[in-house]
Amino acid sequence: MKYILVTGGVISGIGKGIIASSVGTILKSCGLHVTAIKIDPYINIDAGTFSPYEHGEVFVLDDGGEVDLDLGNYERFLDIRLTRDNNLTTGKIYQSVINKERRGDYLGKTVQVVPHITDAIQEWVMKQAQVPVDDDDIEPQVCVIELGGTVGDIESMPFIEAFRQFQFKVKRENFCNIHVSLIPQIMCRCTTALENSVKEKISMFCHVEPQQVICVHDVSSIYRVPLLLEDQGVVSYLSRRLNMPIETRPRKMLTKWKEMSDRSDRLLEHCSIALVGKYTKFSDSYASVIKALEHSALAISHKLEVKYIDSANLEPSTLQEDPVKYHEAWQKLCSSDGILVPGGFGVRGTEGKIHAINWARKQKKPFLGVCLGMQLAVCEFARNVLGWTDANSTEFDPETKHPVVIDMPEHNPGQMGGTMRLGKRRTIFKTTNSTLRKLYGDAEYVDERHRHRFEVNPELKSHFDEKGFRFVGQDVEGERMEVIELDDHPYFVGVQYHPEFTSRPIKPSPPYLGLLLAAAGKLQSYLQKGCRLSPRDTYSDRSGSSTPDSEISELKLPSLSNE
């Protein structure tokens, strides 16, 4: 096993996650099996109880792990499936060590940071590095480890000490460190490429060779970062430094990335999506949602414009308190090509989201509701079509006479962390003429990731069906409503799951792709062609393929190694 540790200096948020993902991408393009681990030095057990304003979105994995959003970057760049143990926190380590101490595993010894905490960190990394993350279930050959925060933080010191010891345990030829730092003009992050004289100066003062100083300057798209590292010889250096058997021939996977990056710079047509939420002041709150929209826009050769709208600003109360803010929000909404209401928690802004959904339904504007967005679409329809004016979720109005969204039986209201319906669950399509089913390639079922405490009340389903509001997807038992579609509407779709978590740059999420296609006026022609994109919308003019799905199949490692 080869270990590559990515650390950061000077400031947090310097770009360690993108560097770690990019290094993994170029190594995977060489035919190697690559896994990734993110270390967060905070004391929380996981990211499940964070406010989105604290650390950005909570990313959900197949096994229900609620983790740091950087794991989303790893999955998207490397097209892998990680587990909750790929996110290591101080809380998890201390909990593990304390549990061992309580069981008597340390035989009465004094339990200390060194060696017990540092040993536990090393053991965790070595064990998790061996877990397969690709569809072929082959054990990884390379593990990229990102240490969150900055070197010098008190909370990260046990991890720094653990890896100081680790380099000797696994031997020099199996371990290297990439340190991402800042060059104030503001591996080295800067706005423009470094001159050789600057590289040589950094080399001298940091005690590394000039070829080990890699400049990662600002680029037009994050998808260019792997190409930037490749151009500066990172693969050939790592191959020598870690004694890895890497072929030097051209790599198809990176060719795809270059085509994708070039296309993203050439886009001429625009498509605007209104994102109606409550955390719109901090875009990382919806990181995976934005990426899923970008993937879909790129697939249909459109430049994406996301219009962030604080849902509270759409409510009548804002008209009284701040008329300018109210009218600006509605102008953004009405001028958008499509509307997205993402997941969320809490009552603030929910009425504004319902107003946005009402407008999308009546104006036949393409709409996608995710998790809470789907639940609120049910509430809106119940109020304004079924005539249940007090219809609501029991999350927001426990006393409503029409509880169209209810608390799930397994939810424990006294415990917040890890008590939701989490992780990969199966959704069965109940009809063959569903638009979303067609977008999924006419699949009978899909496996997508969930994160919710409330669900649509199944006892009221028949009232909606009679009015053309269809629950076209349900769980395996047929008890939970998973997908909604509205008759006589170009695209009005709601999903209980979070499809953004499995979207990939060259394989966009079908619900998001449907939204972008409808917003661009291309959905019907796409469906009529059997869900095939036009030649100019594919990722390679030479592949003979015309769908994102078939393009991704060309990235599988076995085909790379067998050519």
PDB file of C-alpha atoms in Angstrom, residues 21 42 45 49 55 99 180 186 193 209 239 264 268 357 372 415-416 420 427 436 481-482 532 548:
ATOM      1  CA  SER A  21      -8.933  14.477  -5.325  1.00  0.00           C
ATOM      2  CA  TYR A  42     -12.746  18.340  15.495  1.00  0.00           C
ATOM      3  CA  ILE A  45     -18.134  12.048  16.100  1.00  0.00           C
ATOM      4  CA  THR A  49     -25.365  17.641  13.632  1.00  0.00           C
ATOM      5  CA  HIS A  55     -18.867  23.338   7.689  1.00  0.00           C
ATOM      6  CA  ASN A  99     -14.122   2.126  24.733  1.00  0.00           C
ATOM      7  CA  VAL A 180      -0.358  22.730   0.186  1.00  0.00           C
ATOM      8  CA  ILE A 186      -2.555  35.190  -2.406  1.00  0.00           C
ATOM      9  CA  ALA A 193       1.940  30.442 -12.482  1.00  0.00           C
ATOM     10  CA  GLU A 209      14.052  19.552  -4.775  1.00  0.00           C
ATOM     11  CA  SER A 239       6.064   6.806  -9.589  1.00  0.00           C
ATOM     12  CA  SER A 264     -16.703  23.885 -20.001  1.00  0.00           C
ATOM     13  CA  LEU A 268     -22.207  29.606 -25.244  1.00  0.00           C
ATOM     14  CA  ILE A 357     -43.485  25.567  -5.770  1.00  0.00           C
ATOM     15  CA  LEU A 372     -37.921  18.551   2.012  1.00  0.00           C
ATOM     16  CA  GLN A 415     -31.469  11.941  20.001  1.00  0.00           C
ATOM     17  CA  MET A 416     -30.247  14.101  17.109  1.00  0.00           C
ATOM     18  CA  MET A 420     -32.568   9.690  10.560  1.00  0.00           C
ATOM     19  CA  THR A 427     -36.838   2.850  -4.824  1.00  0.00           C
ATOM     20  CA  LEU A 436     -37.909   9.931 -14.211  1.00  0.00           C
ATOM     21  CA  MET A 481     -43.418   7.561  -1.134  1.00  0.00           C
ATOM     22  CA  GLU A 482     -40.103   8.171  -2.906  1.00  0.00           C
ATOM     23  CA  ARG A 532     -29.652   9.910 -26.042  1.00  0.00           C
ATOM     24  CA  PRO A 548     -23.096  10.184 -20.550  1.00  0.00           C
TER      25      PRO A 548
END
